[in-house]
Structures are given as structure tokens and as C-alpha cells.
Coordinates of C-alpha atoms and ligand atoms in Angstrom, one line a residue:
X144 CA 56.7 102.1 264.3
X145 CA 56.1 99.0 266.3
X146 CA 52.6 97.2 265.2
X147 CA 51.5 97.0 261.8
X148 CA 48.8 95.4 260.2
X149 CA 48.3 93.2 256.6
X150 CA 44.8 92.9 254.9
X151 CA 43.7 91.7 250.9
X152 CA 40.5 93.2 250.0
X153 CA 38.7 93.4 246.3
X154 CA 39.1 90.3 244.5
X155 CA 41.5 88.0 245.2
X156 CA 45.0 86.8 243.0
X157 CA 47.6 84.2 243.0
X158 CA 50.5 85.9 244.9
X159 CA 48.7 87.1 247.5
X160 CA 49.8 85.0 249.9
X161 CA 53.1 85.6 249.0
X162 CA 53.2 89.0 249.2
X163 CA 51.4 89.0 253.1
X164 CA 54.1 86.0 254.1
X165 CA 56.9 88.8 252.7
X166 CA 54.9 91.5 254.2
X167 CA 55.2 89.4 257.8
X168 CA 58.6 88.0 257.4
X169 CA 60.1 91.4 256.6
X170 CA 58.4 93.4 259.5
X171 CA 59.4 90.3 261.8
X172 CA 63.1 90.9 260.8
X173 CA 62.4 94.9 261.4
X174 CA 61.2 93.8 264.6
X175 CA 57.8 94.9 264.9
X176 CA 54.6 92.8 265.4
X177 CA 52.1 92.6 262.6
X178 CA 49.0 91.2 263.0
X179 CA 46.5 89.7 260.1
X180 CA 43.0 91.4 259.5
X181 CA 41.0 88.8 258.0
X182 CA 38.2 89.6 255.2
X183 CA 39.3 93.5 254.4
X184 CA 38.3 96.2 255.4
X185 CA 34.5 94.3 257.1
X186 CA 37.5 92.6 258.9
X187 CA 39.1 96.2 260.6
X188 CA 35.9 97.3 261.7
X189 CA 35.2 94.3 263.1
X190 CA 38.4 93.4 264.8
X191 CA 39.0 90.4 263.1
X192 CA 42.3 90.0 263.1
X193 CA 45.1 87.4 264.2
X194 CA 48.5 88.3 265.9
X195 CA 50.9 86.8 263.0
X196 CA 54.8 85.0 263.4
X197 CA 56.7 83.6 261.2
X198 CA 55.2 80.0 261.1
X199 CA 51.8 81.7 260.5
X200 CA 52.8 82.2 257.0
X201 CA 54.8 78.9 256.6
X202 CA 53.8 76.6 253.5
X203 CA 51.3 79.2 251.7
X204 CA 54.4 81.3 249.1
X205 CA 53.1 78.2 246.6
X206 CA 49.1 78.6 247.4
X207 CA 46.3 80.9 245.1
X208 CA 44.0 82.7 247.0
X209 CA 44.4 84.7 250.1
X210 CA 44.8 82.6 253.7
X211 CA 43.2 85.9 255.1
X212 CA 40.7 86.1 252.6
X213 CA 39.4 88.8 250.8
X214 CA 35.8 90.6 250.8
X215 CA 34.0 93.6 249.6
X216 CA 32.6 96.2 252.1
X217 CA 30.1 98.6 251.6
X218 CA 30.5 100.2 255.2
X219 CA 33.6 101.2 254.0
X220 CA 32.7 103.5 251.6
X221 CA 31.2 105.9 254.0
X222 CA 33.1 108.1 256.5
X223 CA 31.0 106.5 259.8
X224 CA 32.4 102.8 258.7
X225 CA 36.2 104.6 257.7
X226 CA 36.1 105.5 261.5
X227 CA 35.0 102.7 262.7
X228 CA 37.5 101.3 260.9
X229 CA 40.3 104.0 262.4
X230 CA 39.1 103.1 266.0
X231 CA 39.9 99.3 265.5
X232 CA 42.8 99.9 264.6
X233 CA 43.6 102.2 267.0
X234 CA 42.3 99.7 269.6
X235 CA 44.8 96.8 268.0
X236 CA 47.4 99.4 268.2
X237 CA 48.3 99.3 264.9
X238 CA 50.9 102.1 263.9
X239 CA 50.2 101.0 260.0
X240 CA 48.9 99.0 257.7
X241 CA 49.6 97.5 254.7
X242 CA 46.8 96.7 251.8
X243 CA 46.6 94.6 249.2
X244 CA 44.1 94.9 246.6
X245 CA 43.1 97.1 243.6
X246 CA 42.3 100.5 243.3
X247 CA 39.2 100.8 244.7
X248 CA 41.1 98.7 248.3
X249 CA 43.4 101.8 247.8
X250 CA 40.8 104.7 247.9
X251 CA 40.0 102.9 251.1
X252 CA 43.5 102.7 252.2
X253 CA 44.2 106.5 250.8
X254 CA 40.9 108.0 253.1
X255 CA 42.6 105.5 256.2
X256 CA 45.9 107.5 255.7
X257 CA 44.3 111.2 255.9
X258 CA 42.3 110.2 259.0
X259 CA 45.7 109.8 260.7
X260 CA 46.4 105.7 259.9
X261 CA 49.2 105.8 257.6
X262 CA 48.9 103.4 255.0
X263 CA 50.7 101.4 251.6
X264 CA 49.1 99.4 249.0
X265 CA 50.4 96.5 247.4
X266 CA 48.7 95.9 244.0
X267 CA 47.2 92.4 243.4
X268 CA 44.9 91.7 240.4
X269 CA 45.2 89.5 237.5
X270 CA 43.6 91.9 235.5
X271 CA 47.2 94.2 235.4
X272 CA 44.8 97.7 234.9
X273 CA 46.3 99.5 238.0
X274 CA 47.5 102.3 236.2
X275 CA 50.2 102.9 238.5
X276 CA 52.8 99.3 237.7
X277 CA 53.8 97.7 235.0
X278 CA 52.6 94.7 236.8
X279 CA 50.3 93.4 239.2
X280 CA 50.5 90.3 241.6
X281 CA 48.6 87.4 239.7
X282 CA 49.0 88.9 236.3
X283 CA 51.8 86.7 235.0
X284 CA 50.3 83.9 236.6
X285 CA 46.8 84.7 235.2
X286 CA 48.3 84.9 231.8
X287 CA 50.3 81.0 232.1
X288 CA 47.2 79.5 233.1
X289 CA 44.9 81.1 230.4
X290 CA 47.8 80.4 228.0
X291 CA 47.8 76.2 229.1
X292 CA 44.0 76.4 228.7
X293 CA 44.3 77.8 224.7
X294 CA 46.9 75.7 224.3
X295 CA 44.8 72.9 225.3
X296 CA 41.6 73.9 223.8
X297 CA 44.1 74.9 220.2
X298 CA 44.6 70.5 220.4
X299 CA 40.3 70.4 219.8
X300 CA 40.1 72.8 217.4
X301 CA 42.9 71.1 215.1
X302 CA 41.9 67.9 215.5
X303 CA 38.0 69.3 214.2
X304 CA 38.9 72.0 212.2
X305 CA 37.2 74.6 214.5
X306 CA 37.5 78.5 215.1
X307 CA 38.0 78.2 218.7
X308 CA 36.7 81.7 220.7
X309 CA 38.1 81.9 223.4
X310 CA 37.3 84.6 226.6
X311 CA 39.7 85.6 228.7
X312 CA 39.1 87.7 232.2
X313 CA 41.0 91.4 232.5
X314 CA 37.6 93.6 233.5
X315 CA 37.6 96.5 231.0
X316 CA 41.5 96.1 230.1
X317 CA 42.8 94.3 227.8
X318 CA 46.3 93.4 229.1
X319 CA 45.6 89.4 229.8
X320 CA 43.8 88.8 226.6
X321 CA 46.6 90.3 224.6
X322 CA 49.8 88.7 226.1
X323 CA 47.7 85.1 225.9
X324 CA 46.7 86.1 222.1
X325 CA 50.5 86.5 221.3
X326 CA 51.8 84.0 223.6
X327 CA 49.2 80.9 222.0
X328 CA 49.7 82.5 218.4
X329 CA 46.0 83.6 217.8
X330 CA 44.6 84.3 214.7
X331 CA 43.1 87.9 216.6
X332 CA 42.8 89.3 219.8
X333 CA 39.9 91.7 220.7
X334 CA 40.2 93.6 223.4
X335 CA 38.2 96.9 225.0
X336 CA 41.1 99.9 224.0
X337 CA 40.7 99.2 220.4
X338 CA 37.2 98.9 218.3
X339 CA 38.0 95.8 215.9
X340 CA 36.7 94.9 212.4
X341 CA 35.6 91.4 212.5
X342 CA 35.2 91.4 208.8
X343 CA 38.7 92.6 208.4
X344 CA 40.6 91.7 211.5
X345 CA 39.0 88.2 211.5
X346 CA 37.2 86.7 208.6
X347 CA 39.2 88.0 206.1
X348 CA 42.3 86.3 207.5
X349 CA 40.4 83.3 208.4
X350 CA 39.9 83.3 204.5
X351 CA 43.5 83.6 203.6
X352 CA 44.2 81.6 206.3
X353 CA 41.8 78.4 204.6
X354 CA 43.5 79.7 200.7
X355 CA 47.5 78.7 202.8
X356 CA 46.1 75.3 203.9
X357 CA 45.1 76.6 207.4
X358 CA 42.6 74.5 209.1
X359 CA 42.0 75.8 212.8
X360 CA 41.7 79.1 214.2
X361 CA 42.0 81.0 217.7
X362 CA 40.8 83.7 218.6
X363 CA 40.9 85.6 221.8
X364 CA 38.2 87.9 223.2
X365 CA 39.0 90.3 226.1
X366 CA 35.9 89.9 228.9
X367 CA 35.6 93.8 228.4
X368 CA 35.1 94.0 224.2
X369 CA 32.3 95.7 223.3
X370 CA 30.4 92.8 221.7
X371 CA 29.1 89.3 223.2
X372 CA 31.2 86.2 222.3
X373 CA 28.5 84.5 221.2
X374 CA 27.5 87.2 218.5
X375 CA 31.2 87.5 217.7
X376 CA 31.4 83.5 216.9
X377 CA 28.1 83.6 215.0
X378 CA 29.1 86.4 212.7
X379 CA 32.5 84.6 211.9
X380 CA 30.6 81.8 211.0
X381 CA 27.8 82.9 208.5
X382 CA 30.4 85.3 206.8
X383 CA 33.6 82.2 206.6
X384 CA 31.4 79.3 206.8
X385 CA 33.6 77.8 209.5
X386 CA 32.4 75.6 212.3
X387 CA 33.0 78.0 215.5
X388 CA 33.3 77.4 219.1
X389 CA 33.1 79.4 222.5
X390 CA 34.5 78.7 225.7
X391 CA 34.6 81.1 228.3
X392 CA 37.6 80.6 231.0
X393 CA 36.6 82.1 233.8
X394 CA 37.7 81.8 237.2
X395 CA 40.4 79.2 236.7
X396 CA 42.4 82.0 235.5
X397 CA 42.6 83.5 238.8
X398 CA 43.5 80.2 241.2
X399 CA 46.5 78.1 241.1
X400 CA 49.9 78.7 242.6
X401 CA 51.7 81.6 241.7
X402 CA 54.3 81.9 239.1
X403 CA 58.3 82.5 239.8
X404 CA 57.6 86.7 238.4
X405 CA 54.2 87.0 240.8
X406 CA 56.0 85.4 243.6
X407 CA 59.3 87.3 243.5
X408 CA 57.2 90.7 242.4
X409 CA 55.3 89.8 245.8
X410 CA 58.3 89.8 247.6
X411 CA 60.2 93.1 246.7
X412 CA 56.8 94.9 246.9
X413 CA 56.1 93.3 250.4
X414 CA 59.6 94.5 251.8
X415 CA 59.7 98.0 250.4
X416 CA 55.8 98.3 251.8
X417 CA 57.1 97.2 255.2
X418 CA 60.1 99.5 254.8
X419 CA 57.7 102.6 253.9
X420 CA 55.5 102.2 256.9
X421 CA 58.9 101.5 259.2
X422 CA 59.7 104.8 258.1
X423 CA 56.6 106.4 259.3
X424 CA 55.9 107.2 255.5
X425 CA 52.0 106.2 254.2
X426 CA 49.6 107.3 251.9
X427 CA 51.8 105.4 248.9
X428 CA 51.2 102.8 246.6
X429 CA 54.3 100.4 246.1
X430 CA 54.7 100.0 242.0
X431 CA 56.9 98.4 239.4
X432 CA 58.4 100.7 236.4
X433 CA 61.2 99.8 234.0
X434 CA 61.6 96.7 236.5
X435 CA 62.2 98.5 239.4
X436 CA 60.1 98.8 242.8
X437 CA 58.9 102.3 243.3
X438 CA 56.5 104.1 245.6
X439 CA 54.0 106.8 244.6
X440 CA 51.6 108.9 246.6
X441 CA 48.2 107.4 246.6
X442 CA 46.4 109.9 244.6
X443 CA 48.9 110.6 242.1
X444 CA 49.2 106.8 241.6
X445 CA 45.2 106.5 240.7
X446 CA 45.4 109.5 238.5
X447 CA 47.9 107.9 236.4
X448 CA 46.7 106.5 232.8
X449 CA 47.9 103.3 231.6
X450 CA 47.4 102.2 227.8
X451 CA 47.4 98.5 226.2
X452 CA 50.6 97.9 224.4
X453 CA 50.1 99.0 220.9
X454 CA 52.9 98.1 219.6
X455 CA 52.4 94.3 220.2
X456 CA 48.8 94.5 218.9
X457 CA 50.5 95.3 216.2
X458 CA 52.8 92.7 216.3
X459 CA 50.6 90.3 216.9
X460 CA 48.2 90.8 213.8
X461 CA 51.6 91.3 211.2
X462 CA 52.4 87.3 212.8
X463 CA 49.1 86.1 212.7
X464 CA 49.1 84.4 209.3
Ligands
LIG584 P1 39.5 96.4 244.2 O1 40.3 96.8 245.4 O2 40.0 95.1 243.7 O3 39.5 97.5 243.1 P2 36.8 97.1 245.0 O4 36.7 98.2 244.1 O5 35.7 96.2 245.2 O6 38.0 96.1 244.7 O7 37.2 97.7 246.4 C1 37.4 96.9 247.5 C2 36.9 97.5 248.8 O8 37.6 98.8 249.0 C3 35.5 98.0 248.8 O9 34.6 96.9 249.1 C4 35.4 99.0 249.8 O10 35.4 98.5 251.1 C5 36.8 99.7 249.6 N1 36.6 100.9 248.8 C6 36.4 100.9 247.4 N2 36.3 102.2 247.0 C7 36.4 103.0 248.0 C8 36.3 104.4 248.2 N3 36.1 105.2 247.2 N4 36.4 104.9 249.5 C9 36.6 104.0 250.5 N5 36.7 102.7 250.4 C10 36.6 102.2 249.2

């Protein structure tokens, strides 16, 4: 193997750009070439790409975002753009190509690697739902800067004697909204694996909460829960009669610079991808499990199920008091 390639594609995540500067560095010291496809996939079948060294990926390890950005594309998803996409890279001479996205970036990558392009995927989402790792680039950093912003917003809703609601992102997982919730101490966490009781779960502890001397509440609501935020904070408030309050986070949670874990995570999955592919092995998916870097075959990986950590949803309503 002598020419590789990097692209992010899907939405982007702090520790992106670390994991392409670890991606370049480490084929670099392999001595190969690697070259940077800008904009994903819409970027290989248009030959938009950028012969990378070492100083290319100087100064961004500390940066959000992705210096090659990131984009969604349609032609991709049909077997005339996937060759398209083959003969590009063919053209560039790439002998491989690494990609870092989600899982829908690595049916992509999966259908490059059976037309003869092998291929490795890197997972980067602060949403931690590829079922495959333990962790995904931009989760932890996801969670510290959703954590700041609760812990910010819990100063408010002291000071007034508020139920603060507060959503998080995580698509239809709940992984983010549960580490914040036990991380900022929240009265509840709802999140999409488990149906809640607000009557139970919430009000009922909100009441308790007022008989102990409590005055402010948090609560945070997983983007994916069944129920709108608003209805949520309305219900709490005719049935506990306390003055409630929504704020919805956003995309904040997903800029910012990277976080020691997403930045050393982006380094040991960029080496091993780079090893794979120097091996002549694709079609794999680099992972963490039990704090080790691991490699899984493409399909397998996306057939994998993942649950939400019960046991600290269970820990986090027995300290919620
Ligand atoms: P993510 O990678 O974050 O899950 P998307 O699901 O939007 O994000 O996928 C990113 C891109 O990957 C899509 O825009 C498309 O180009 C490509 N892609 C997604 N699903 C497939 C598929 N089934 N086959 C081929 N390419 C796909």
C-alpha cells in the first residue's frame, strides 16, 4: 500500500480533526502518501481532494469541526454515484481509504470496500449510538460541554427557584443525556430506551424534594424522548405548581475543542486504521471495548446492538433526592 486517502462525512464532531492529523501523521511515518478528500463522499466523486504532509495538519489536534469538512451525499447512495466514486479514486491512485463518520458514512465505506477499494471507518459522533464502541470521537467532549452549560443554567434556577428542562442532543440514543444527568446531579433524566413516568419519575420527587427544603430542580430530556419538552415542562408545572423552564442546547454541544479522552481515542483509532489499510486489510470498522482498540468487519460491526447503561439509570434516580 502506497496512497491512501482520509474523508469525514455525516455530521461532524470535536475530534475529528484529530483523528485525520493521526490518520496523516501515522501513514506519513509508514511512508505512504495520503491525500485529503474534502466534503465526503460528494468530495470522491468529484475529485476534491488535497495531497496532505505533515504541516497540513499542524495546529488543528485542539480545533471542533473538520478542516476537511463534512457533507451529506445523496449520489452516494446509488451504485452509478459508488462508481463514480471507485473511479476517482482509482484516478488519485488511492490504494485505501480511511472514513470517518457514523454508520450511515460506513454503509458507504462498506459498498466502497466490495467494489474492490478497501476501506476502515473511524467512528465520530457525539451522539455515542454506533453500536459497535464503547465510544465515539466527540462523545466525551459533547458530554463536558453540555455538562458546563447545566451547570451554568443549575446557578439560574437556584437563584429563582426554577425547574430547569433541559435538552440535550444524542439523535434517538440516550447515552449524552444520561452521563450529563448523572454528571450535573439531575433530579431525572428522560431518555428514548426507557418510557418514563413523569408523575412518578418527576413530580413526585419534585414533591419530596420541596417537603426536604429543595428549591430548584434539573431535569434532563434526551432530543430522542418520546414527548416534546415543552409538554413535558407544562405537565410538571400544573401537577407541582413549580415555575418551570426550557432550554434547548443545541449545537454548541457539538463545537469546541476536543477533550484529553476524544483526542487520545482519535489517535489510537487513527493509527490502527492506518495500520489496517497498510496491511491491505479493509472492509473494518476500528472500535473501542473494555478500553481497548479493536477492529471488526463492517457488517458485523452495524449488526451489533448496543443498550443505554441501565445500571446507572438506576443509579442515577436512587441519588437523585
Ligand atoms: P452518518 O455517517 O453520520 O451516519 P449519514 O447517515 O447522513 O451520516 O451518512 C453520511 C453519508 O454516507 C450519506 O450522505 C451518504 O453519502 C453515505 N451513505 C449513507 N448510507 C449509505 C448507504 N446505505 N449506502 C451508501 N452510502 C451511504
Amino acid at each position: 500500500v502506497k496512497k491512501i486517502g482520509v474523508l469525514t462525512s455525516g455530521g461532524d464532531s470535536p475530534g475529528m480533526n484529530a483523528a485525520i492529523r493521526a490518520v496523516v501523521r501515522s501513514a506519513i511515518d509508514f511512508e505512504m502518501d495520503i491525500v485529503g478528500i474534502r466534503r465526503g463522499y460528494n468530495g470522491l466523486i468529484n475529485g476534491d481532494a488535497v495531497v496532505l504532509d505533515s504541516r497540513s495538519v499542524s495546529d488543528i489536534i485542539q480545533r471542533g469541526g473538520t478542516f476537511l469538512y463534512t457533507a451529506r451525499c445523496m449520489e452516494f447512495m446509488n451504485p452509478e454515484g459508488r462508481q463514480l466514486g471507485l473511479e476517482m479514486a482509482q484516478k488519485l491512485g488511492l490504494d485505501g481509504l480511511v472514513v470517518i463518520g457514523g454508520d450511515g458514512s460506513f454503509r458507504g465505506a462498506e459498498k466502497l470496500s466490495e467494489l474492490g477499494m478497501p476501506t476502515v471507518g473511524i467512528p465520530g459522533t457525539i451522539d455515542n449510538d454506533i453500536v459497535c464502541t464503547e465510544y465515539s470521537i466527540g462523545f466525551d467532549t459533547a458530554c463536558n460541554i453540555a455538562l458546563e452549560a447545566v451547570d451554568r443554567l443549575r446557578d439560574t434556577a437556584l437563584s429563582h427557584e426554577k425547574c430547569s428542562l433541559i435538552e440535550v442532543m444524542g439523535r434517538y440514543a440516550g447515552h449524552l443525556a444520561l452521563q450529563v444527568g448523572v454528571a450535573a446531579g439531575a433530579t431525572a433524566v428522560l431518555v428514548p430506551e426507557k418510557v418514563s413516568d413523569i408523575e412518578k419519575d418527576i413530580c413526585e420527587k419534585i414533591r419530596e424534594g420541596r417537603s426536604s427544603g429543595k428549591t430548584h430542580y434539573i431535569v434532563i430530556v434526551a432530543e430522542g424522548y418520546k414527548d416534546k419538552i415543552d409538554d413535558i415542562a407544562k405537565l410538571i408545572e400544573t401537577q407541582t405548581d413549580i415555575s418551570t423552564r426550557v432550554t434547548v442546547l443545541g449545537h454548541i454541544q457539538r463545537g469546541g475543542s476536543p477533550t484529553v479522552m476524544d483526542r487520545v481515542i482519535a489517535a489510537r483509532m487513527g493509527y490502527r486504521a492506518v495500520d489496517l489499510l497498510r496491511k491491505g486489510i479493509g472492509n473494518r470498522i476500528v472500535a473501542i471495548k473494555n478500553n481497548e482498540v479493536v477492529d471488526y468487519n463492517i457488517n458485523e460491526a452495524l449488526c451489533m446492538k448496543k443498550s443505554i447503561d441501565l445500571e446507572l439509570c438506576e443509579i442515577c434516580k436512587s441519588i437523585a433526592k
